[in-house]
Structure formats: C-alpha cells, structure tokens
C-alpha cells in the first residue's frame, strides 16, 4: 500500500474512533451515578477524606496506582505529571496507591511529581472500587467522582493497560512500523 493510501486508510479509522468517542461521551453523560462512602486516607500530614480531595471542585479524578514497584504505573504517573496543571484547572486530581505515605512522598520527589497523593493502605477503597484482583493484587485504573452537597458519587471508571487512551506513549509507538516491538517501561534508562 502506498504511503498516501495508507495515510487515507488510517485517517478513516481515526474518524471512526472519533465517532465512537462521541457515542461514548453520550453514554457517559447519561450514566446513573454510584454512591460511595467518604473514605479516610493516610497521608504524610495525617488523614484526609475523599470529600476533602475535591478541594473547591465538584469533580475529582482518582488514579488507582499500583505503587512504586510498578514501572507501568510510574510511566502513566509521569505522563499525568505533565498535564496535571491543566487537569487541576478543570477538576481535582489525586493519585492513590497502596504504598505508605512516606514512601509515596519519597518516590514522588524522586520522579518530580507535582500532583497530590494519598495512600489506600489499611482501607477497602481500592477493593470497593474494583481495583483489587481476586488473588489480592492491586489493579491500575481511574475513577471519576462528583460531589453534590454532602453526597459523593462515582460517575466513571476504567482500568489502565498498555495501549489505553490514558498514556499517549503507546499511540506514538503505534506509528512506528514495528510498534512497541517488545519495549516496556523502566524506572531509569541510563
């Protein structure tokens, strides 16, 4: 297939993806929210509640991160760091992991992360949100919450995995003739 034919075919698929995204936004707008408890999370500065994480915003993104032992979760978090200010202008944003608060602080500092973090250590939060496997391991994902008065509801969630919509690296690698070609993230490349 010629380069121009290939580009035209890919543009057609991208248009189909855009149409599917429009349909997904319509379904998302009509979702019946799921009420959730006001969980308590440990932080390096004491405890905080899910309601507190909203700050002055009505919407909150919570990233379910598997912790400092996961190079994949670190890759995603490195990407969120780059768009954090943009996200935080629209909605509250926090990364939540099973790591102890002090371990989170040290790891975040080593990566230059600017976003807030909380620990779900000792809570049922990750499991209740569906981000704990049957074998007891943690699962990566994102949940979106909305606060209306004293009520907190979850309005969306999805798991995270290579090739998903939440890490642009995979889509850039898809443009290479061999794609990712066995590549996987590491904590350091030096």
Backbone as JSON, one array per atom type, in Angstrom:
{
  "sequence": "XXXXXXXXXXXXXXXXXXXXXXXXXXXXXXXXXXXXXXXXXXXXXXXXXXXXXXXXXXXXXXXXXXXXXXXXXXXXXXXXXXXXXXXXXXXXXXXXXXXXXXXXXXXXXXXXXXXXXXXXXXXXXXXXXXXXXXXXXXXXXXXXXXXXXXXXXXXXXXXXXXXXXXXXXXXXXXXXXXXXXXXXXXXXXX",
  "N": [[0.85, -1.17, 0.0], [0.59, 2.21, -0.84], [2.19, 5.12, 0.6], [0.43, 7.35, 0.71], [-2.08, 6.1, 0.31], [-2.12, 4.48, 2.56], [-2.08, 6.48, 4.58], [-4.56, 7.67, 4.09], [-6.28, 5.53, 4.68], [-5.71, 5.17, 7.41], [-6.56, 7.68, 8.37], [-9.29, 7.41, 7.93], [-9.89, 5.37, 9.81], [-9.24, 6.78, 12.15], [-11.25, 8.69, 12.09], [-13.45, 7.03, 12.51], [-12.87, 6.2, 15.11], [-13.13, 8.68, 16.41], [-15.87, 9.05, 16.08], [-16.85, 6.9, 17.59], [-15.92, 7.73, 20.1], [-17.53, 10.01, 20.47], [-20.02, 8.76, 20.74], [-19.48, 7.32, 23.08], [-19.17, 9.45, 24.92], [-21.82, 10.38, 24.96], [-23.13, 8.2, 26.19], [-21.75, 8.23, 28.62], [-22.59, 10.69, 29.66], [-25.17, 10.08, 30.36], [-25.06, 8.32, 32.45], [-26.03, 6.56, 35.43], [-25.16, 7.69, 38.51], [-23.02, 6.17, 41.03], [-23.34, 5.86, 44.43], [-20.88, 6.54, 46.9], [-18.89, 5.9, 49.83], [-17.46, 8.23, 52.2], [-14.4, 7.88, 52.23], [-11.51, 7.44, 54.36], [-8.17, 8.43, 54.17], [-4.7, 7.72, 54.67], [-2.07, 10.12, 54.86], [1.11, 11.81, 54.46], [0.82, 13.96, 56.14], [-1.05, 13.31, 58.05], [-4.47, 12.25, 58.28], [-6.9, 12.28, 55.62], [-10.01, 12.89, 53.96], [-12.1, 11.45, 51.38], [-13.93, 13.36, 50.51], [-12.53, 15.7, 51.09], [-10.58, 15.73, 49.16], [-11.63, 16.85, 46.9], [-11.32, 19.58, 47.1], [-12.0, 22.77, 46.0], [-13.43, 21.99, 43.83], [-16.05, 20.35, 41.93], [-15.75, 17.94, 40.7], [-13.67, 15.01, 40.65], [-10.74, 13.3, 39.86], [-9.46, 10.16, 40.55], [-6.62, 8.36, 40.5], [-5.97, 5.01, 40.36], [-3.25, 3.61, 41.4], [-0.64, 1.23, 41.28], [1.57, 1.48, 42.85], [5.03, 2.21, 43.86], [6.49, 0.02, 43.0], [5.77, -0.66, 40.47], [6.64, -0.3, 37.21], [5.07, 0.32, 35.0], [2.83, 1.72, 36.08], [4.24, 3.87, 37.01], [5.1, 5.0, 34.6], [2.61, 5.9, 33.56], [1.93, 7.74, 35.59], [4.06, 9.55, 35.36], [3.32, 10.72, 32.95], [0.86, 11.92, 33.69], [1.85, 13.86, 35.35], [2.82, 15.76, 33.6], [0.49, 16.88, 32.55], [-0.88, 17.72, 34.71], [-1.44, 20.38, 35.8], [-3.23, 21.38, 33.91], [-5.35, 19.53, 34.08], [-6.04, 19.92, 36.8], [-7.04, 22.45, 36.73], [-9.56, 22.11, 35.76], [-10.74, 19.96, 37.21], [-10.45, 18.29, 40.39], [-7.57, 16.29, 41.22], [-5.93, 13.31, 42.03], [-3.47, 10.9, 42.95], [-3.66, 7.6, 44.03], [-2.33, 5.07, 45.99], [-1.15, 1.81, 47.23], [1.1, 2.18, 48.73], [2.92, 3.23, 51.67], [2.43, 6.46, 53.16], [4.87, 8.03, 53.57], [6.66, 6.64, 51.94], [5.44, 7.11, 49.5], [5.82, 9.88, 49.32], [8.64, 10.1, 49.13], [9.1, 8.66, 46.73], [7.58, 10.13, 44.88], [8.94, 12.58, 45.0], [11.4, 11.78, 43.93], [10.69, 11.4, 41.31], [9.8, 13.83, 40.53], [7.12, 14.49, 40.67], [4.18, 16.48, 40.77], [1.57, 16.35, 41.54], [-1.05, 15.72, 44.0], [-0.97, 13.0, 46.4], [-2.45, 10.12, 47.91], [-2.67, 7.46, 50.3], [-4.09, 4.23, 50.1], [-3.68, 2.36, 51.9], [-4.54, 0.02, 54.35], [-7.23, 0.47, 54.02], [-10.45, -0.22, 52.49], [-10.82, 0.9, 50.07], [-9.63, 0.62, 47.35], [-10.35, -2.02, 46.72], [-13.16, -1.87, 47.01], [-13.74, -0.17, 44.91], [-13.18, -1.77, 42.8], [-10.55, -2.31, 42.1], [-8.8, -4.27, 42.97], [-7.44, -7.41, 42.62], [-8.79, -10.78, 42.36], [-6.89, -12.45, 43.39], [-5.72, -10.84, 45.23], [-3.94, -8.86, 44.5], [-3.08, -5.5, 43.45], [-4.81, -3.38, 41.11], [-4.49, -1.29, 38.24], [-6.08, 1.83, 37.44], [-8.64, 4.33, 36.8], [-10.87, 6.38, 38.53], [-13.73, 8.46, 38.47], [-15.2, 10.94, 40.36], [-18.02, 12.73, 41.66], [-19.1, 15.49, 43.51], [-21.92, 16.44, 45.23], [-23.31, 18.6, 47.21], [-23.37, 17.09, 50.32], [-23.06, 14.59, 49.32], [-21.28, 12.0, 47.68], [-20.53, 10.65, 44.58], [-19.67, 8.07, 42.24], [-18.98, 8.51, 38.89], [-17.72, 7.49, 36.71], [-15.38, 5.0, 35.6], [-12.43, 3.2, 34.7], [-10.17, 0.59, 33.76], [-6.56, 0.58, 33.49], [-4.11, 0.0, 30.97], [-1.47, -1.17, 28.77], [-1.61, 0.56, 25.7], [-4.0, 1.83, 26.16], [-6.25, 4.71, 26.38], [-5.05, 6.57, 28.02], [-2.36, 6.97, 28.23], [-0.23, 8.48, 26.28], [2.1, 7.62, 25.08], [1.93, 4.97, 24.07], [0.35, 5.27, 21.79], [1.92, 6.87, 20.2], [4.08, 5.1, 19.8], [2.72, 3.22, 18.3], [2.78, 4.33, 15.79], [5.2, 3.71, 14.72], [6.77, 1.5, 12.38], [7.23, -1.11, 13.46], [5.82, -0.92, 15.78], [5.53, -1.08, 19.35], [7.31, -3.15, 19.63], [8.16, -5.05, 21.59], [9.07, -3.38, 23.58], [9.19, -2.17, 26.93], [8.31, -0.23, 29.82], [10.77, 1.27, 32.01], [12.21, 2.13, 35.18], [14.44, 3.74, 35.03], [16.54, 4.86, 32.34], [19.16, 5.16, 31.94]],
  "CA": [[0.0, 0.0, 0.0], [1.4, 3.42, -0.9], [2.13, 5.97, 1.8], [-0.8, 8.16, 0.67], [-3.22, 5.2, 0.53], [-2.04, 4.11, 3.96], [-2.48, 7.65, 5.37], [-6.01, 7.83, 3.92], [-6.94, 4.46, 5.44], [-5.56, 5.49, 8.84], [-7.45, 8.82, 8.65], [-10.64, 6.85, 8.01], [-10.02, 4.71, 11.11], [-9.25, 7.81, 13.19], [-12.6, 9.27, 12.07], [-14.32, 6.05, 13.17], [-12.58, 6.3, 16.55], [-13.75, 9.93, 16.88], [-17.31, 8.8, 16.16], [-17.07, 6.04, 18.76], [-15.72, 8.57, 21.29], [-18.74, 10.82, 20.62], [-21.04, 7.86, 21.29], [-19.1, 7.03, 24.46], [-19.49, 10.64, 25.73], [-23.27, 10.39, 25.13], [-23.45, 7.2, 27.22], [-21.19, 8.72, 29.88], [-23.43, 11.78, 30.16], [-26.44, 9.53, 30.83], [-24.81, 7.29, 33.46], [-26.61, 6.74, 36.77], [-24.02, 7.67, 39.42], [-22.95, 5.19, 42.1], [-22.99, 6.5, 45.7], [-19.72, 5.96, 47.58], [-18.63, 6.4, 51.18], [-16.41, 9.24, 52.35], [-13.26, 7.12, 52.73], [-10.41, 8.12, 55.04], [-6.89, 8.02, 53.6], [-3.5, 8.23, 55.33], [-1.15, 10.96, 54.1], [2.25, 12.17, 55.32], [0.41, 15.02, 57.08], [-2.19, 12.84, 58.83], [-5.5, 11.63, 57.45], [-7.79, 13.13, 54.86], [-11.2, 12.17, 53.49], [-12.41, 11.56, 49.96], [-14.59, 14.66, 50.29], [-11.51, 16.76, 51.15], [-9.76, 15.69, 47.95], [-12.26, 17.68, 45.88], [-10.95, 20.98, 47.25], [-13.1, 23.64, 45.6], [-14.01, 21.47, 42.59], [-17.17, 19.41, 42.04], [-15.33, 16.68, 40.1], [-12.4, 14.51, 41.15], [-10.11, 12.13, 39.27], [-8.59, 9.38, 41.43], [-5.85, 7.36, 39.76], [-5.65, 3.81, 41.14], [-1.87, 3.31, 41.04], [-0.19, 0.03, 42.0], [2.67, 1.84, 43.74], [6.38, 2.44, 43.37], [7.09, -1.19, 42.46], [5.25, -0.9, 39.13], [7.18, 0.61, 36.2], [3.97, 0.75, 34.14], [2.09, 2.76, 36.8], [5.14, 5.03, 37.04], [5.01, 5.6, 33.27], [1.36, 6.65, 33.49], [2.01, 8.88, 36.51], [4.95, 10.55, 34.75], [2.51, 11.43, 31.96], [-0.09, 12.79, 34.39], [2.59, 14.99, 35.89], [2.92, 16.76, 32.55], [-0.8, 17.54, 32.28], [-1.54, 17.94, 35.99], [-1.99, 21.74, 35.96], [-4.38, 21.5, 33.02], [-6.43, 18.76, 34.71], [-6.41, 20.53, 38.08], [-7.81, 23.65, 36.45], [-10.93, 21.68, 35.49], [-11.24, 19.04, 38.24], [-9.43, 17.85, 41.34], [-6.83, 15.14, 40.71], [-5.06, 12.71, 43.04], [-3.02, 9.53, 42.71], [-3.87, 6.79, 45.23], [-1.62, 3.79, 45.87], [-1.07, 1.08, 48.49], [2.34, 2.49, 49.43], [2.81, 4.06, 52.86], [2.55, 7.87, 52.8], [6.26, 8.5, 53.48], [7.24, 6.03, 50.75], [4.88, 7.87, 48.37], [6.46, 11.2, 49.27], [10.0, 9.92, 48.62], [9.07, 8.25, 45.33], [7.09, 11.27, 44.11], [10.03, 13.55, 44.92], [12.42, 11.25, 43.02], [10.15, 11.49, 39.95], [9.41, 15.22, 40.26], [5.67, 14.59, 40.55], [3.61, 17.68, 41.39], [0.18, 16.12, 41.92], [-1.22, 15.15, 45.35], [-1.09, 11.56, 46.53], [-2.95, 9.56, 49.16], [-2.49, 6.02, 50.4], [-5.29, 3.49, 50.49], [-3.18, 1.33, 52.81], [-5.4, -0.19, 55.51], [-8.63, 0.78, 53.71], [-11.06, -1.08, 51.48], [-11.13, 1.76, 48.93], [-9.29, 0.03, 46.05], [-11.19, -3.21, 46.52], [-14.54, -1.43, 46.83], [-13.85, 0.46, 43.59], [-12.93, -2.79, 41.79], [-9.16, -2.27, 41.7], [-8.04, -5.32, 43.66], [-7.73, -8.67, 41.93], [-9.25, -11.9, 43.2], [-5.7, -13.0, 44.05], [-5.28, -9.9, 46.24], [-3.05, -7.83, 43.97], [-3.68, -4.21, 43.08], [-5.05, -3.18, 39.69], [-4.44, 0.13, 37.89], [-7.28, 2.38, 36.82], [-9.03, 5.7, 37.14], [-12.27, 6.6, 38.89], [-14.14, 9.86, 38.49], [-16.22, 11.18, 41.36], [-18.68, 14.03, 41.66], [-19.63, 15.87, 44.82], [-23.12, 17.27, 45.19], [-23.6, 18.81, 48.62], [-22.65, 16.13, 51.16], [-23.1, 13.29, 48.64], [-20.2, 11.7, 46.73], [-20.9, 9.57, 43.67], [-18.72, 7.74, 41.18], [-19.66, 8.68, 37.62], [-16.99, 6.79, 35.65], [-14.11, 4.37, 35.92], [-11.89, 2.27, 33.71], [-8.84, 0.07, 34.04], [-5.46, 1.08, 32.68], [-3.31, -1.06, 30.39], [-0.76, -0.7, 27.58], [-2.45, 0.82, 24.54], [-5.24, 2.53, 26.5], [-6.35, 6.12, 25.99], [-4.58, 7.43, 29.11], [-0.91, 7.09, 28.14], [-0.02, 8.8, 24.87], [3.28, 6.93, 24.56], [1.57, 3.78, 23.28], [-0.18, 5.69, 20.49], [3.07, 7.3, 19.41], [4.8, 3.89, 19.39], [1.92, 2.57, 17.25], [3.09, 4.93, 14.5], [6.42, 3.09, 14.22], [6.44, 0.3, 11.62], [7.21, -2.31, 14.31], [5.08, -0.63, 17.02], [6.34, -1.11, 20.57], [8.36, -4.12, 19.35], [8.65, -5.66, 22.82], [9.5, -2.38, 24.54], [8.41, -1.99, 28.15], [8.88, 0.88, 30.6], [11.71, 1.04, 33.12], [12.29, 3.27, 36.09], [15.54, 4.57, 34.54], [17.04, 4.41, 31.05], [20.59, 5.48, 31.85]],
  "C": [[0.9, 1.24, 0.0], [1.24, 4.23, 0.38], [0.82, 6.75, 1.83], [-2.05, 7.3, 0.9], [-3.29, 4.78, 2.0], [-2.53, 5.26, 4.86], [-3.99, 7.86, 5.28], [-6.77, 6.77, 4.72], [-6.87, 4.74, 6.94], [-6.45, 6.67, 9.24], [-8.89, 8.34, 8.76], [-10.87, 6.15, 9.35], [-10.06, 5.73, 12.25], [-10.61, 8.51, 13.25], [-13.59, 8.33, 12.73], [-14.12, 6.09, 14.69], [-13.22, 7.56, 17.12], [-15.26, 9.76, 17.01], [-17.65, 7.92, 17.36], [-16.91, 6.84, 20.05], [-16.95, 9.47, 21.53], [-19.85, 9.99, 21.23], [-20.74, 7.52, 22.76], [-19.43, 8.21, 25.38], [-21.0, 10.74, 25.96], [-23.69, 9.4, 26.22], [-22.96, 7.68, 28.57], [-22.07, 9.8, 30.49], [-24.73, 11.26, 30.77], [-26.28, 8.52, 31.97], [-25.53, 7.61, 34.78], [-25.46, 6.63, 37.77], [-24.17, 6.63, 40.53], [-22.51, 5.9, 43.38], [-21.8, 5.78, 46.32], [-19.57, 6.61, 48.96], [-17.54, 7.47, 51.14], [-15.21, 8.58, 53.02], [-12.24, 8.02, 53.43], [-9.1, 7.54, 54.53], [-5.73, 8.55, 54.45], [-2.66, 9.05, 54.35], [0.04, 11.26, 55.0], [1.88, 13.22, 56.38], [-0.76, 14.6, 57.95], [-3.2, 12.18, 57.92], [-6.3, 12.7, 56.71], [-8.94, 12.26, 54.39], [-11.38, 12.38, 51.99], [-13.03, 12.93, 49.67], [-13.57, 15.81, 50.27], [-10.71, 16.85, 49.86], [-10.35, 16.54, 46.82], [-11.77, 19.13, 45.93], [-12.15, 21.85, 46.93], [-13.83, 23.14, 44.35], [-15.18, 20.53, 42.9], [-16.81, 18.03, 41.52], [-13.93, 16.32, 40.56], [-11.97, 13.27, 40.37], [-9.27, 11.46, 40.35], [-7.93, 8.31, 40.57], [-5.55, 6.21, 40.72], [-4.29, 3.32, 40.63], [-1.39, 2.14, 41.87], [1.01, 0.28, 42.9], [4.02, 1.88, 43.07], [7.04, 1.2, 42.79], [6.68, -1.46, 41.01], [5.78, 0.14, 38.13], [6.09, 1.13, 35.27], [3.19, 1.88, 34.81], [2.92, 4.04, 36.89], [5.11, 5.75, 35.71], [3.75, 6.45, 33.16], [1.44, 7.9, 34.36], [2.95, 9.95, 35.98], [4.19, 11.37, 33.71], [1.5, 12.37, 32.61], [0.6, 14.02, 34.93], [2.66, 16.12, 34.86], [1.63, 17.51, 32.27], [-1.53, 17.92, 33.56], [-2.17, 19.34, 36.1], [-3.22, 21.94, 35.09], [-5.59, 20.77, 33.61], [-6.95, 19.46, 35.95], [-7.17, 21.84, 37.89], [-9.28, 23.32, 36.23], [-11.55, 20.84, 36.61], [-10.1, 18.73, 39.21], [-8.81, 16.55, 40.82], [-5.92, 14.63, 41.8], [-4.68, 11.3, 42.6], [-3.08, 8.79, 44.04], [-3.17, 5.45, 45.03], [-1.58, 3.09, 47.22], [0.19, 1.41, 49.3], [2.07, 3.36, 50.66], [3.05, 5.52, 52.47], [3.99, 8.38, 52.66], [6.96, 7.9, 52.26], [6.72, 6.74, 49.49], [5.61, 9.19, 48.21], [7.86, 11.08, 48.67], [9.99, 9.58, 47.13], [8.6, 9.41, 44.45], [8.19, 12.32, 43.94], [11.1, 13.08, 43.94], [11.99, 11.36, 41.56], [9.8, 12.93, 39.57], [7.91, 15.41, 40.1], [5.14, 15.77, 41.35], [2.2, 17.45, 41.92], [0.1, 15.56, 43.35], [-1.37, 13.64, 45.31], [-1.7, 11.22, 47.88], [-2.7, 8.06, 49.11], [-3.83, 5.38, 50.72], [-4.92, 2.33, 51.41], [-4.1, 1.23, 54.02], [-6.86, 0.16, 55.29], [-9.15, -0.23, 52.7], [-11.33, -0.32, 50.18], [-10.85, 1.09, 47.59], [-10.16, -1.18, 45.75], [-12.63, -2.81, 46.24], [-14.77, -0.81, 45.45], [-13.57, -0.52, 42.46], [-11.5, -2.86, 41.33], [-8.26, -3.12, 42.59], [-8.44, -6.63, 43.01], [-8.22, -9.73, 42.91], [-8.09, -12.52, 43.96], [-5.13, -12.05, 45.11], [-4.33, -8.83, 45.77], [-3.81, -6.57, 43.61], [-3.82, -4.12, 41.57], [-5.02, -1.68, 39.39], [-5.74, 0.59, 37.22], [-7.49, 3.82, 37.19], [-10.52, 5.7, 37.46], [-12.53, 8.09, 38.9], [-15.32, 10.0, 39.44], [-16.79, 12.58, 41.2], [-19.23, 14.27, 43.05], [-20.81, 16.81, 44.61], [-23.57, 17.44, 46.64], [-22.74, 17.88, 49.46], [-22.53, 14.75, 50.52], [-21.94, 13.17, 47.66], [-20.65, 10.51, 45.89], [-19.76, 9.32, 42.69], [-19.5, 7.77, 39.87], [-18.97, 7.96, 36.47], [-15.8, 6.07, 36.25], [-13.71, 3.47, 34.77], [-10.52, 1.8, 34.16], [-7.82, 0.7, 33.1], [-4.62, -0.1, 32.2], [-2.56, -0.52, 29.18], [-1.71, -0.57, 26.39], [-3.74, 1.56, 24.86], [-5.18, 3.99, 26.1], [-5.68, 7.07, 26.97], [-3.07, 7.54, 29.19], [-0.56, 7.26, 26.67], [1.18, 8.06, 24.26], [2.92, 5.76, 23.65], [1.08, 4.16, 21.9], [0.93, 6.22, 19.59], [3.86, 6.08, 18.92], [4.05, 3.15, 18.29], [2.23, 3.12, 15.87], [4.39, 4.39, 13.91], [6.06, 1.82, 13.44], [6.36, -0.97, 12.46], [6.47, -2.07, 15.63], [6.02, -0.62, 18.22], [7.47, -2.12, 20.47], [9.0, -4.7, 20.62], [9.11, -4.68, 23.88], [8.6, -2.4, 25.77], [9.08, -0.92, 28.98], [9.84, 0.38, 31.68], [11.71, 2.27, 34.0], [13.37, 4.25, 35.64], [16.04, 3.98, 33.23], [18.53, 4.66, 30.89], [21.49, 4.32, 32.02]]
}
